[in-house]
XYZ file of N, CA and C in Angstrom:
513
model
N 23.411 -32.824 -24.541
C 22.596 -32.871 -23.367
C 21.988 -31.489 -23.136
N 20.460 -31.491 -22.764
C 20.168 -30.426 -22.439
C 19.843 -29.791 -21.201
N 20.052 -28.991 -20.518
C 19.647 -28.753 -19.047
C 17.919 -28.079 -18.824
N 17.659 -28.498 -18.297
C 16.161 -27.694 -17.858
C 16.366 -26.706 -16.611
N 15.663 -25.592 -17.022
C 15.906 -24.931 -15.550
C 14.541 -23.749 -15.654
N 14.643 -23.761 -13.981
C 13.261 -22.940 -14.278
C 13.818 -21.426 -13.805
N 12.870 -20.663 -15.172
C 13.605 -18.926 -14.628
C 12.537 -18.164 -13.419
N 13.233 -17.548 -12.569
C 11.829 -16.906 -12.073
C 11.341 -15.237 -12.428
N 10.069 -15.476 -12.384
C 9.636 -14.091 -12.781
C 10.246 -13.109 -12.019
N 10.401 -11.791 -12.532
C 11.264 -10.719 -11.611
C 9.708 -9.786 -11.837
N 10.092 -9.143 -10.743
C 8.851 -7.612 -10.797
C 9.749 -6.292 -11.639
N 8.737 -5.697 -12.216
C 8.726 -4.016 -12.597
C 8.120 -3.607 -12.573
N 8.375 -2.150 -11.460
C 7.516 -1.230 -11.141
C 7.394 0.022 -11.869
N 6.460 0.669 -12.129
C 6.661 1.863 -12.893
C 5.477 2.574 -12.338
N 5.186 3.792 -12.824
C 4.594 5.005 -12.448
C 3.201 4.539 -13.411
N 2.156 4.955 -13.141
C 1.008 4.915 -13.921
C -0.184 5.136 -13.669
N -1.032 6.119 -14.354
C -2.233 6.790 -13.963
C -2.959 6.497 -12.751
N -2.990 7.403 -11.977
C -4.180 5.963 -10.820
C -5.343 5.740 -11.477
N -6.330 6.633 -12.648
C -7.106 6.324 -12.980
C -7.698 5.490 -13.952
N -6.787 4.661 -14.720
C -6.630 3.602 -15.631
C -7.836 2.487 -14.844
N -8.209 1.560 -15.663
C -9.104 0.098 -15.362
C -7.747 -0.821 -14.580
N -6.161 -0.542 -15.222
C -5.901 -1.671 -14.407
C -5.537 -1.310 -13.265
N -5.569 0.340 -12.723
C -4.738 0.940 -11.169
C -6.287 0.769 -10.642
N -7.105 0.600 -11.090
C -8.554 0.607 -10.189
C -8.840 -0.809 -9.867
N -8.164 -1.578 -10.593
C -8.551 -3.140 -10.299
C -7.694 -3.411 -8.948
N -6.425 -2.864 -8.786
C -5.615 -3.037 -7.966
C -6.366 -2.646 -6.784
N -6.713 -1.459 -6.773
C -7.134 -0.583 -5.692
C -8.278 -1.376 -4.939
N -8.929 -1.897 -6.075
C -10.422 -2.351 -5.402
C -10.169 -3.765 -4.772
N -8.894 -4.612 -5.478
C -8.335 -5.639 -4.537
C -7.884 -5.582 -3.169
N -7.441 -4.350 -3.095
C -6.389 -3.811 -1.521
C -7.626 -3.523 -0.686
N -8.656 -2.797 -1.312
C -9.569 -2.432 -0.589
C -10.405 -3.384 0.086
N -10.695 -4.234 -0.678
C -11.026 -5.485 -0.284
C -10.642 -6.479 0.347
N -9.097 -6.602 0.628
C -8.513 -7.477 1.200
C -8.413 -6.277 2.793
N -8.429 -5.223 2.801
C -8.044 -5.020 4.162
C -9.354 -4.551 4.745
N -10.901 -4.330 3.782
C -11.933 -4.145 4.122
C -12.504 -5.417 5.005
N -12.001 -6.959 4.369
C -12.628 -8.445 5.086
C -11.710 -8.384 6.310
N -9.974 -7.602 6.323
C -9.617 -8.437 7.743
C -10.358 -7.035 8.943
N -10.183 -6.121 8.137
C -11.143 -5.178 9.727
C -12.410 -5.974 10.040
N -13.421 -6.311 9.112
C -14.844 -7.100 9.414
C -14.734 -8.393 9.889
N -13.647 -9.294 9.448
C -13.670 -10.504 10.203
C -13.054 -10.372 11.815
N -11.746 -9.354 11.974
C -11.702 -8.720 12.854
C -12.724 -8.471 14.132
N -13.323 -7.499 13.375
C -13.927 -6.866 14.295
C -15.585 -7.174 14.593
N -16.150 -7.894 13.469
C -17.684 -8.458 13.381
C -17.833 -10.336 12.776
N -16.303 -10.675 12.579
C -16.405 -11.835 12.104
C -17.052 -12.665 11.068
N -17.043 -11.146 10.139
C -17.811 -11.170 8.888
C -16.621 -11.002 7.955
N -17.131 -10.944 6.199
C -16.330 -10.387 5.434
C -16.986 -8.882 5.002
N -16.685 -7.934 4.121
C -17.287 -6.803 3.867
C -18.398 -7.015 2.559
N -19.418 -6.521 3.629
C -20.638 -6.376 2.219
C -20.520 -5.984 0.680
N -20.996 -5.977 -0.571
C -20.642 -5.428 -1.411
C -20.706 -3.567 -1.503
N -21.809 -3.469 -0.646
C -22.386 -1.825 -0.411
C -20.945 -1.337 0.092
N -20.508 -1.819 1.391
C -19.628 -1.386 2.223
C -18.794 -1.544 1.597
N -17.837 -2.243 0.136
C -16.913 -2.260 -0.508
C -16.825 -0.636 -1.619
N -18.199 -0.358 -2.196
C -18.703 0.334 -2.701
C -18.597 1.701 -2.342
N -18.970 1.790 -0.951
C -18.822 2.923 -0.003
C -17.687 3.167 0.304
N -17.001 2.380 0.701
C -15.389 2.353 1.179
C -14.444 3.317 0.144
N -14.636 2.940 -0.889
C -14.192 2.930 -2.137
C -14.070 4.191 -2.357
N -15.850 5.137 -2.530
C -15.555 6.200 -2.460
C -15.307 7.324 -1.681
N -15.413 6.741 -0.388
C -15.070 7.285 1.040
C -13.820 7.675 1.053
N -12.991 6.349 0.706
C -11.151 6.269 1.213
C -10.461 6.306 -0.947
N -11.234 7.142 -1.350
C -10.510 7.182 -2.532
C -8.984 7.519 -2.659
N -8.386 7.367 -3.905
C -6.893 7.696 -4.416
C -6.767 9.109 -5.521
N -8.111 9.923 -5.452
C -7.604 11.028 -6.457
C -6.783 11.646 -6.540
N -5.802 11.813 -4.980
C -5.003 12.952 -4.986
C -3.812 11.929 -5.152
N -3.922 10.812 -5.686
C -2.297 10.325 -6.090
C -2.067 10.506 -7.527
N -2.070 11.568 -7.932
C -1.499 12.157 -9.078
C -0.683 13.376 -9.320
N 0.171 13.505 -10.025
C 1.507 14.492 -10.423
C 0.846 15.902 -10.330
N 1.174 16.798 -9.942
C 2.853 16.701 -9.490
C 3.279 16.336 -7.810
N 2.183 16.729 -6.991
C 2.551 16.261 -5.918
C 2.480 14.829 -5.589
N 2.175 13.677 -6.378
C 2.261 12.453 -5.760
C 2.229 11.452 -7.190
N 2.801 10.408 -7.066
C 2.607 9.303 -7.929
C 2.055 8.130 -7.262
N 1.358 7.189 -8.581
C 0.700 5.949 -8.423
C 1.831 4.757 -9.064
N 2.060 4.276 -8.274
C 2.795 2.919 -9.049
C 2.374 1.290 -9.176
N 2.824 1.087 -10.340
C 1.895 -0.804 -10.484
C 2.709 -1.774 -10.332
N 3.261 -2.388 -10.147
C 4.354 -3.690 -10.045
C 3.303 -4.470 -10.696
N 4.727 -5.062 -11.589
C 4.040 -6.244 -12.350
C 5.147 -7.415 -12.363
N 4.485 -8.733 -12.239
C 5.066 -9.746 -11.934
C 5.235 -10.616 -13.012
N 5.659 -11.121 -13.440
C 5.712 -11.925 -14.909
C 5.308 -11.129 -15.945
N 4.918 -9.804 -16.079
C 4.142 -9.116 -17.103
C 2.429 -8.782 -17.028
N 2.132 -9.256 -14.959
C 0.943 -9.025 -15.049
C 0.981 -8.193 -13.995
N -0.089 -6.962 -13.472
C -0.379 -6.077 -12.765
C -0.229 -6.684 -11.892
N 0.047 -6.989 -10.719
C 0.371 -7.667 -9.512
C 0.102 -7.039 -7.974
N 0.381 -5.861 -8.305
C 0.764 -4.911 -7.105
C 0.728 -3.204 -6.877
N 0.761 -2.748 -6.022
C 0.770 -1.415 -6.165
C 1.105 -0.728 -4.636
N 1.410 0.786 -4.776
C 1.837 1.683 -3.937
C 1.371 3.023 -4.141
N 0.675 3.879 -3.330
C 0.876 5.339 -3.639
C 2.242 6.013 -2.737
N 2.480 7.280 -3.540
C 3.169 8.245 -2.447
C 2.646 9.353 -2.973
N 2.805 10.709 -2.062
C 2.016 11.761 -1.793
C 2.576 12.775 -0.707
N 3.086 13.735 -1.485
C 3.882 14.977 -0.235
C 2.956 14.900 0.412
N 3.054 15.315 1.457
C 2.292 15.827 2.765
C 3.111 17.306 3.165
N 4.516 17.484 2.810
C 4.782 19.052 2.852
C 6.280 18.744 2.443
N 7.008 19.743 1.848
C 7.967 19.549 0.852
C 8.960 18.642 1.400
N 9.298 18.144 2.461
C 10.219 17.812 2.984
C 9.606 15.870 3.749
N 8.148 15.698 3.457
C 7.666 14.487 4.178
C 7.080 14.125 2.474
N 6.560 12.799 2.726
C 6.014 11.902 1.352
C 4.945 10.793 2.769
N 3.854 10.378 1.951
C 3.201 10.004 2.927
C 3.236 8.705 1.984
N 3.345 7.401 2.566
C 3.075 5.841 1.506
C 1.665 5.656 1.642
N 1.161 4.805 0.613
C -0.569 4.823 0.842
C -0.499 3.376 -0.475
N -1.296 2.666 0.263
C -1.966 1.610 -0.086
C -0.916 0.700 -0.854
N -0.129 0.024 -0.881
C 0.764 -0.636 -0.222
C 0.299 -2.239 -0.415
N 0.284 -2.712 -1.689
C -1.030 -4.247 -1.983
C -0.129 -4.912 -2.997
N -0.101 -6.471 -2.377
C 0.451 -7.203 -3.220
C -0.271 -8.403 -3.082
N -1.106 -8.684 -4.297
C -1.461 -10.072 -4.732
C -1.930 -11.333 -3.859
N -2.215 -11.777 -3.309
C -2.052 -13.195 -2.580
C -1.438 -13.988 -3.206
N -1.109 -14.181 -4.574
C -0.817 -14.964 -5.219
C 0.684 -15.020 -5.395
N 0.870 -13.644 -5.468
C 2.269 -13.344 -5.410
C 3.493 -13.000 -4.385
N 2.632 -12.935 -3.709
C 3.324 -12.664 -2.184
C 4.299 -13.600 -2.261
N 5.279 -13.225 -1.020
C 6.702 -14.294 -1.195
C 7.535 -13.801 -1.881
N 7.293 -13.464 -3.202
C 8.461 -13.021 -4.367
C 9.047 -11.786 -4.878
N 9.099 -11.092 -3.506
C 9.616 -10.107 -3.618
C 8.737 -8.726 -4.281
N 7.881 -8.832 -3.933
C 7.079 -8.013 -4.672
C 6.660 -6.177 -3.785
N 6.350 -6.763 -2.472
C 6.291 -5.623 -1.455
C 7.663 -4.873 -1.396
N 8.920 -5.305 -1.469
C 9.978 -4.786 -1.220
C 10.505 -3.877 -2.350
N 10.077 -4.708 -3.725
C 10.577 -4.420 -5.055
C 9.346 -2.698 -5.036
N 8.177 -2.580 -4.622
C 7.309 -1.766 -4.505
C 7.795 -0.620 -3.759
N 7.930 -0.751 -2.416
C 8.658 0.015 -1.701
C 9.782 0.952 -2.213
N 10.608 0.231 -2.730
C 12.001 0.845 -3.222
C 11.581 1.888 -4.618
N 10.720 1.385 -4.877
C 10.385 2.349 -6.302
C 9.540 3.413 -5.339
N 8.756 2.889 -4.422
C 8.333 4.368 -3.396
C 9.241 5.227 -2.957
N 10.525 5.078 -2.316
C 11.248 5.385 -1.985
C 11.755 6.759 -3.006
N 12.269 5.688 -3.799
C 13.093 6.524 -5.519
C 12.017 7.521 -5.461
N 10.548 7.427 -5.676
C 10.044 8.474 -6.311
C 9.471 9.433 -4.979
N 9.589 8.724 -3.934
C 9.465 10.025 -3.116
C 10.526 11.400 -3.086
N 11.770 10.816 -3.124
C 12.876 11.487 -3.376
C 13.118 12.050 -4.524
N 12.328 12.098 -5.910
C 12.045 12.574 -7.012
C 11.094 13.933 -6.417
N 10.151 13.425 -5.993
C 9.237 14.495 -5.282
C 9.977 15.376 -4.478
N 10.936 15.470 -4.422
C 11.644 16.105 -2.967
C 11.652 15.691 -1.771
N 11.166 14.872 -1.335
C 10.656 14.143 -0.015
C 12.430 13.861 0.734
N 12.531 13.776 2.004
C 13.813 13.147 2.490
C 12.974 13.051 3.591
N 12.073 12.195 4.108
C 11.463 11.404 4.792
C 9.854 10.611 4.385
N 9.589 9.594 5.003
C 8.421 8.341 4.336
C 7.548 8.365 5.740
N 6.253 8.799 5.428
C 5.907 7.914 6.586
C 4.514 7.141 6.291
N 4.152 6.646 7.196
C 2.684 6.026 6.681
C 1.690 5.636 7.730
N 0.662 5.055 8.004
C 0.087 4.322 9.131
C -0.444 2.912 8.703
N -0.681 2.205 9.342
C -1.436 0.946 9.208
C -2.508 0.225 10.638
N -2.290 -0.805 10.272
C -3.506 -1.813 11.624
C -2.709 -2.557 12.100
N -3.177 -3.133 13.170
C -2.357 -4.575 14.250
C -2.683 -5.620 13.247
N -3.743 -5.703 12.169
C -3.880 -6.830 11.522
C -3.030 -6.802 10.209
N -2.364 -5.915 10.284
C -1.883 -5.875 8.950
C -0.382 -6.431 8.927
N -0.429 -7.547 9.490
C 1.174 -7.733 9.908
C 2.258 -7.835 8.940
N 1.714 -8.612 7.781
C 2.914 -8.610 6.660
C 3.162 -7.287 6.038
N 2.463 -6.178 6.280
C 2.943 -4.883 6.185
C 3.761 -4.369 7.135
N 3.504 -4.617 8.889
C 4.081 -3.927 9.471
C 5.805 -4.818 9.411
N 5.559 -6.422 9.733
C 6.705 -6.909 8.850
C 7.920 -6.193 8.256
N 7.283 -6.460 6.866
C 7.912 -5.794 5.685
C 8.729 -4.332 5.872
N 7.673 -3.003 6.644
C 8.007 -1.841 7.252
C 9.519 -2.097 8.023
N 9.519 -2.697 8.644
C 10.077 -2.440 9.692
C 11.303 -3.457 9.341
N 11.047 -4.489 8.827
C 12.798 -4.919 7.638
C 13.499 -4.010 7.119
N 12.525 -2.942 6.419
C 13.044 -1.858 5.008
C 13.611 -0.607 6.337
N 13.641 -0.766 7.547
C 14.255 0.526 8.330
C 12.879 1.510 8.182
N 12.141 1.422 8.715
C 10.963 1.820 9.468
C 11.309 1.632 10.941
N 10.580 2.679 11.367
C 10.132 3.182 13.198
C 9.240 3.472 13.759
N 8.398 2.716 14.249
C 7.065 3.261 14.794
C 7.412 4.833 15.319
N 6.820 6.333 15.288
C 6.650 7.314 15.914
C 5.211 7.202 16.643
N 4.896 8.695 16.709
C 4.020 9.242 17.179
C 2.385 9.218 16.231
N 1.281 9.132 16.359
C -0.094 9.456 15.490
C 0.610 10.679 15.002
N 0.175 10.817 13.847
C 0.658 12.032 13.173
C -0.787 12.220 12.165
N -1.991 11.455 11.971
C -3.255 11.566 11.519
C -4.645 11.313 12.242
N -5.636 11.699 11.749
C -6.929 11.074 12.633
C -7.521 10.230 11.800
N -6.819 9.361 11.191
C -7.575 8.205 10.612
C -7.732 7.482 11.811
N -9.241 7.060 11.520
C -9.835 5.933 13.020
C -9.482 4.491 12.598
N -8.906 3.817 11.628
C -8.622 2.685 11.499
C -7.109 2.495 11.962
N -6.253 3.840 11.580
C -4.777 3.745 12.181
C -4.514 3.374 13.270
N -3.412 2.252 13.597
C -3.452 1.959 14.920
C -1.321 1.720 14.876
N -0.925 1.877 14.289
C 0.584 2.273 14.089
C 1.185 3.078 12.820
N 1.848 4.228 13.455
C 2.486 4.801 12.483
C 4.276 4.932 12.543
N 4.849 5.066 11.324
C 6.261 4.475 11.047
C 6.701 5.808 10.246
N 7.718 5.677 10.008
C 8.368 6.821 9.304
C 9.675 6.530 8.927
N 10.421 6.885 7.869
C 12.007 5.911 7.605
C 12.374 7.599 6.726
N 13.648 7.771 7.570
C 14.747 8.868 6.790
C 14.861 7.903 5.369
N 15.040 8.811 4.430
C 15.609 8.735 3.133
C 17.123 8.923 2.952
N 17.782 9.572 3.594
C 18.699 10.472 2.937
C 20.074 9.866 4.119
């Protein structure tokens, strides 16, 4: 007799160029998914292609590269799935940045499995604190945040889209 059973895909995250075709595909997904909920938001539109374009190089990722910061990819069955930056902000803070998982994949552990490899490598960096900002629309982030031992603080940036910021001890 034989049994059938179904396995499920697990994620692995690892470190990897931000400037590669597949950390830019990611990027331009995140960008896009949180570019339509500010516009449907706020104009009840989705985002133009210009304004995706612009965005893009407005709110770039150059400075998520070594030594002060890493880019990481989660991959889900063996496909790019996901991603995270981190980035000192001063020897002792790590800032999280862009923070994107899939639509497709969502559910399976993928934001959490992301996180934790943020974590690890902030603390590689020296970091013994995380912090980050986000939107009121961004709920399965603020969610997720605040499961993993996150705390809303104080504005600690002048980004004009920030509308909560969090911060989680490491150590």
């Amino acid at each position: 007799m034989t049994s059938a059973f179904t396995q499920r895909a697990t994620w692995e995250v690892a470190a990897r160029p931000v400037h590669t075709a597949e950390s830019a595909a990611l990027l331009r997904a995140y960008f896009i998914e949180v570019s339509d909920r500010y516009y449907l938001r706020h104009e009840n539109r989705r985002s133009t292609p210009e304004e995706i374009e612009s965005g893009l190089l407005e709110h770039h990722s150059d400075d998520l590269i070594p030594p002060r910061a890493v880019f990481l990819v989660g991959r889900y069955g063996g496909a790019a799935a996901g991603c995270a930056g981190v980035r000192l902000r001063d020897a002792a803070t790590a800032e999280l940045k862009r923070l994107y998982v899939r639509p497709a994949e969502r559910g399976t552990g993928g934001g959490s499995a992301l996180l934790a490899a943020a974590h690890a490598s902030a603390r590689e960096l020296g970091a013994r604190r995380v912090i980050l900002d986000t939107r009121n629309d961004l709920v399965e982030a603020r969610a997720l945040y605040e499961r993993h031992g996150y705390v809303e603080i104080e504005r600690y940036n002048d980004d004009p889209y920030a509308e909560h910021w969090f911060a989680k001890d490491l150590v």
